[in-house]
């Protein structure tokens, strides 16, 4: 893949880290936990997770072979981390294994979000928890333009609809909250996702949606 995927991965780390760090704190991981990172991309979050669970195991999964190849190359120093190619509705793993599953900015790409959430439920242990973080959701009007900009099909669901999918899959204690992005914004916005810096600031102030549930 060359450097393109690597650069994309680093860009995603920069963009997603400010909303992911508060989630990692909320997860309260223990040293022996087993964690699944769904739609792990280039694996930056999986590597962070692996350091947080030194006696546990982290599995990063992504539908893209290219991303998995890049994630593996960047993670050779980790003994408790592995990457698998897979689609979220058919996670290539045994049932009742993981203590936590996290997914950052991936779920709105899943062809069938309800089926993906059901399979995450399957691979979690009793008492395990799912943490799904989403920047593209209906309740934040400042991201709706992404639908036309993204080259692939996406699902623009509301917080209520995401929560209902978790409940329907069997999750309990389902919660949803906003994770505000407190990182500094540039003086001038030159990207293509927002009209201008005011639009970017309005988006960040609304915050990402975090939907959680326990098995
Ligand atoms: C915007 S990237 C986010 C990557 C990573 N979580 C991060 O924060 O850098 C979305 C990722 O979800 C993956 N993805 C999309 N649909 C998927 C599916 N059905 N099953 C598993 N992964 C999927 C994509 O290949 C992509 O790597």
Short mmCIF file of C-alpha atoms and ligand atoms in Angstrom, two decimals:
data_model
loop_
_atom_site.label_atom_id
_atom_site.label_comp_id
_atom_site.label_asym_id
_atom_site.label_seq_id
_atom_site.Cartn_x
_atom_site.Cartn_y
_atom_site.Cartn_z
CA UNK A 1 0.00 0.00 0.00
CA UNK A 2 3.02 2.29 0.46
CA UNK A 3 2.72 5.38 2.61
CA UNK A 4 -0.87 6.32 1.72
CA UNK A 5 -2.53 4.03 4.25
CA UNK A 6 0.07 4.94 6.87
CA UNK A 7 -0.59 8.65 6.39
CA UNK A 8 -4.34 8.06 6.47
CA UNK A 9 -3.92 6.15 9.74
CA UNK A 10 -1.88 8.93 11.31
CA UNK A 11 -4.44 11.53 10.20
CA UNK A 12 -7.19 9.49 11.79
CA UNK A 13 -5.24 9.22 15.02
CA UNK A 14 -4.89 13.00 15.13
CA UNK A 15 -8.59 13.53 14.38
CA UNK A 16 -9.99 10.82 16.64
CA UNK A 17 -7.65 10.92 19.65
CA UNK A 18 -9.34 13.89 21.38
CA UNK A 19 -12.72 12.12 21.42
CA UNK A 20 -11.26 8.66 22.13
CA UNK A 21 -9.17 9.51 25.22
CA UNK A 22 -12.24 10.29 27.39
CA UNK A 23 -13.75 6.96 26.31
CA UNK A 24 -10.61 5.04 27.33
CA UNK A 25 -10.91 6.61 30.79
CA UNK A 26 -14.55 5.61 31.07
CA UNK A 27 -13.73 2.00 30.06
CA UNK A 28 -11.58 1.57 33.20
CA UNK A 29 -9.56 -1.24 31.64
CA UNK A 30 -7.76 -3.74 33.87
CA UNK A 31 -4.39 -5.33 33.12
CA UNK A 32 -5.92 -8.71 32.15
CA UNK A 33 -8.83 -7.49 30.01
CA UNK A 34 -9.38 -8.75 26.46
CA UNK A 35 -10.40 -6.00 24.07
CA UNK A 36 -11.76 -5.98 20.51
CA UNK A 37 -11.21 -2.88 18.35
CA UNK A 38 -13.82 -3.01 15.57
CA UNK A 39 -12.90 -1.15 12.37
CA UNK A 40 -9.41 -0.61 13.74
CA UNK A 41 -8.00 0.98 10.57
CA UNK A 42 -4.22 1.36 10.83
CA UNK A 43 -4.31 0.17 14.46
CA UNK A 44 -3.26 3.24 16.46
CA UNK A 45 -6.02 2.65 19.05
CA UNK A 46 -5.33 -1.08 19.23
CA UNK A 47 -1.71 -0.31 20.12
CA UNK A 48 -2.81 2.09 22.86
CA UNK A 49 -5.22 -0.54 24.21
CA UNK A 50 -2.48 -3.20 24.20
CA UNK A 51 -0.39 -1.04 26.52
CA UNK A 52 -3.38 -0.65 28.87
CA UNK A 53 -3.96 -4.44 29.15
CA UNK A 54 -0.41 -5.85 29.41
CA UNK A 55 -1.62 -9.28 30.61
CA UNK A 56 -4.70 -9.35 28.41
CA UNK A 57 -5.14 -9.48 24.67
CA UNK A 58 -6.20 -6.96 22.05
CA UNK A 59 -7.63 -7.92 18.69
CA UNK A 60 -7.93 -5.26 16.01
CA UNK A 61 -10.36 -6.13 13.23
CA UNK A 62 -11.07 -4.33 9.98
CA UNK A 63 -12.77 -5.21 6.72
CA UNK A 64 -9.87 -3.77 4.75
CA UNK A 65 -6.92 -6.10 4.07
CA UNK A 66 -4.84 -3.06 3.27
CA UNK A 67 -5.49 -1.49 6.68
CA UNK A 68 -4.78 -4.80 8.45
CA UNK A 69 -1.47 -5.20 6.61
CA UNK A 70 -0.45 -1.71 7.63
CA UNK A 71 -1.60 -2.25 11.24
CA UNK A 72 0.45 -5.47 11.48
CA UNK A 73 3.59 -3.84 10.11
CA UNK A 74 3.31 -1.01 12.66
CA UNK A 75 2.74 -3.38 15.61
CA UNK A 76 5.52 -5.97 15.44
CA UNK A 77 6.80 -5.01 18.91
CA UNK A 78 3.53 -5.98 20.65
CA UNK A 79 3.10 -9.49 22.01
CA UNK A 80 -0.49 -9.13 23.20
CA UNK A 81 -1.90 -7.62 20.00
CA UNK A 82 -3.09 -9.25 16.81
CA UNK A 83 -5.04 -8.09 13.77
CA UNK A 84 -7.64 -9.96 11.76
CA UNK A 85 -9.49 -9.09 8.60
CA UNK A 86 -13.22 -9.37 9.11
CA UNK A 87 -16.67 -7.88 8.69
CA UNK A 88 -18.38 -6.78 11.87
CA UNK A 89 -21.48 -8.90 11.29
CA UNK A 90 -19.25 -12.02 11.10
CA UNK A 91 -16.45 -11.41 13.58
CA UNK A 92 -13.91 -14.22 13.15
CA UNK A 93 -13.75 -15.00 16.86
CA UNK A 94 -15.27 -17.36 19.43
CA UNK A 95 -18.32 -16.32 21.50
CA UNK A 96 -18.06 -14.89 25.05
CA UNK A 97 -14.38 -13.94 24.81
CA UNK A 98 -13.89 -10.17 25.09
CA UNK A 99 -14.38 -8.06 28.22
CA UNK A 100 -14.69 -4.90 26.10
CA UNK A 101 -15.38 -3.99 22.48
CA UNK A 102 -14.70 -0.52 21.17
CA UNK A 103 -15.37 0.96 17.76
CA UNK A 104 -14.25 4.46 16.78
CA UNK A 105 -15.72 6.16 13.74
CA UNK A 106 -16.52 2.93 11.92
CA UNK A 107 -20.11 1.93 12.66
CA UNK A 108 -21.86 4.24 10.18
CA UNK A 109 -20.04 2.40 7.37
CA UNK A 110 -21.31 -1.02 8.40
CA UNK A 111 -23.71 -2.38 5.76
CA UNK A 112 -26.10 -3.64 8.47
CA UNK A 113 -25.45 -1.83 11.79
CA UNK A 114 -27.96 -3.99 13.70
CA UNK A 115 -26.24 -7.21 12.55
CA UNK A 116 -22.83 -5.78 13.50
CA UNK A 117 -24.02 -4.92 17.00
CA UNK A 118 -25.52 -8.41 17.38
CA UNK A 119 -22.19 -10.02 16.54
CA UNK A 120 -20.30 -7.75 18.95
CA UNK A 121 -22.77 -8.97 21.61
CA UNK A 122 -21.96 -12.58 20.66
CA UNK A 123 -18.18 -12.23 21.17
CA UNK A 124 -18.48 -10.34 24.49
CA UNK A 125 -18.36 -12.18 27.84
CA UNK A 126 -21.24 -11.91 30.29
CA UNK A 127 -20.75 -8.50 31.91
CA UNK A 128 -18.61 -7.32 28.98
CA UNK A 129 -19.26 -3.91 27.47
CA UNK A 130 -19.50 -2.26 24.05
CA UNK A 131 -18.33 1.33 23.39
CA UNK A 132 -19.32 2.77 20.04
CA UNK A 133 -18.10 6.27 19.18
CA UNK A 134 -19.67 8.07 16.21
CA UNK A 135 -19.04 11.50 14.69
CA UNK A 136 -21.56 11.12 11.86
CA UNK A 137 -25.03 10.91 13.41
CA UNK A 138 -28.35 12.56 12.74
CA UNK A 139 -28.56 14.70 15.89
CA UNK A 140 -25.44 16.70 14.91
CA UNK A 141 -26.56 18.69 11.86
CA UNK A 142 -23.01 19.99 11.31
CA UNK A 143 -21.89 16.62 9.90
CA UNK A 144 -24.78 15.91 7.51
CA UNK A 145 -22.78 17.15 4.49
CA UNK A 146 -20.39 14.19 4.93
CA UNK A 147 -22.96 11.82 3.41
CA UNK A 148 -22.42 13.35 -0.06
CA UNK A 149 -18.68 13.71 0.43
CA UNK A 150 -18.05 10.10 1.45
CA UNK A 151 -17.57 7.86 -1.58
CA UNK A 152 -19.35 4.87 -0.01
CA UNK A 153 -22.78 4.16 1.44
CA UNK A 154 -23.26 5.30 5.04
CA UNK A 155 -26.02 5.27 7.67
CA UNK A 156 -27.01 8.55 9.28
CA UNK A 157 -28.78 7.24 12.40
CA UNK A 158 -29.94 9.16 15.45
CA UNK A 159 -28.66 8.53 18.98
CA UNK A 160 -32.04 6.97 19.73
CA UNK A 161 -31.74 4.57 16.78
CA UNK A 162 -28.21 3.48 17.75
CA UNK A 163 -29.39 2.88 21.32
CA UNK A 164 -32.37 0.87 20.05
CA UNK A 165 -30.04 -1.37 18.02
CA UNK A 166 -28.03 -2.11 21.20
CA UNK A 167 -31.18 -2.88 23.19
CA UNK A 168 -32.53 -5.13 20.41
CA UNK A 169 -29.23 -7.08 20.38
CA UNK A 170 -29.69 -7.84 24.10
CA UNK A 171 -27.45 -5.19 25.66
CA UNK A 172 -28.44 -3.84 29.08
CA UNK A 173 -27.72 -0.51 30.78
CA UNK A 174 -27.68 1.14 27.35
CA UNK A 175 -26.53 4.76 27.57
CA UNK A 176 -25.76 7.52 25.08
CA UNK A 177 -23.83 10.68 25.66
CA UNK A 178 -21.90 13.38 23.83
CA UNK A 179 -18.11 13.49 23.88
CA UNK A 180 -17.11 17.07 23.09
CA UNK A 181 -13.89 17.59 21.13
CA UNK A 182 -11.90 20.10 23.17
CA UNK A 183 -8.84 20.15 20.91
CA UNK A 184 -7.84 23.58 19.52
CA UNK A 185 -9.18 24.42 16.05
CA UNK A 186 -6.97 26.01 13.38
CA UNK A 187 -7.31 29.73 12.61
CA UNK A 188 -8.35 28.89 9.05
CA UNK A 189 -9.98 25.67 7.87
CA UNK A 190 -8.64 24.29 4.57
CA UNK A 191 -10.15 20.78 4.54
CA UNK A 192 -13.23 19.63 2.63
CA UNK A 193 -15.49 18.38 5.42
CA UNK A 194 -16.65 21.78 6.74
CA UNK A 195 -17.52 25.13 5.13
CA UNK A 196 -15.11 27.09 7.31
CA UNK A 197 -13.62 27.12 10.79
CA UNK A 198 -16.87 28.31 12.37
CA UNK A 199 -18.63 25.27 10.93
CA UNK A 200 -15.85 23.00 12.27
CA UNK A 201 -16.12 24.61 15.72
CA UNK A 202 -19.90 24.15 15.77
CA UNK A 203 -19.44 20.47 14.87
CA UNK A 204 -16.87 19.91 17.62
CA UNK A 205 -18.99 21.70 20.20
CA UNK A 206 -21.93 19.35 19.54
CA UNK A 207 -19.60 16.44 20.24
CA UNK A 208 -19.35 12.84 19.11
CA UNK A 209 -22.00 10.32 20.12
CA UNK A 210 -20.93 7.56 22.51
CA UNK A 211 -23.34 4.62 22.78
CA UNK A 212 -22.58 1.93 25.37
CA UNK A 213 -24.15 -1.22 26.71
CA UNK A 214 -23.28 -4.26 28.82
CA UNK A 215 -23.99 -7.94 28.11
C1 LIG B 1 -12.93 6.19 9.46
S1 LIG B 1 -12.03 4.67 9.61
C2 LIG B 1 -11.67 4.65 11.36
C3 LIG B 1 -10.51 3.75 11.67
C4 LIG B 1 -10.06 3.73 13.14
N1 LIG B 1 -11.10 3.25 14.04
C5 LIG B 1 -9.57 5.09 13.58
O1 LIG B 1 -10.23 5.73 14.42
O2 LIG B 1 -8.54 5.54 13.04
C6 LIG B 1 -13.34 3.43 9.50
C7 LIG B 1 -12.82 2.01 9.45
O3 LIG B 1 -13.91 1.09 9.55
C8 LIG B 1 -13.64 0.00 8.68
N2 LIG B 1 -14.92 -0.67 8.34
C9 LIG B 1 -15.88 -0.19 7.54
N3 LIG B 1 -16.87 -1.08 7.43
C10 LIG B 1 -16.53 -2.15 8.18
C11 LIG B 1 -17.16 -3.40 8.46
N4 LIG B 1 -18.35 -3.70 7.93
N5 LIG B 1 -16.55 -4.27 9.28
C12 LIG B 1 -15.33 -3.95 9.81
N6 LIG B 1 -14.68 -2.80 9.58
C13 LIG B 1 -15.27 -1.90 8.77
C14 LIG B 1 -12.96 0.65 7.48
O4 LIG B 1 -12.24 -0.27 6.67
C15 LIG B 1 -12.08 1.69 8.13
O5 LIG B 1 -10.77 1.22 8.42
#
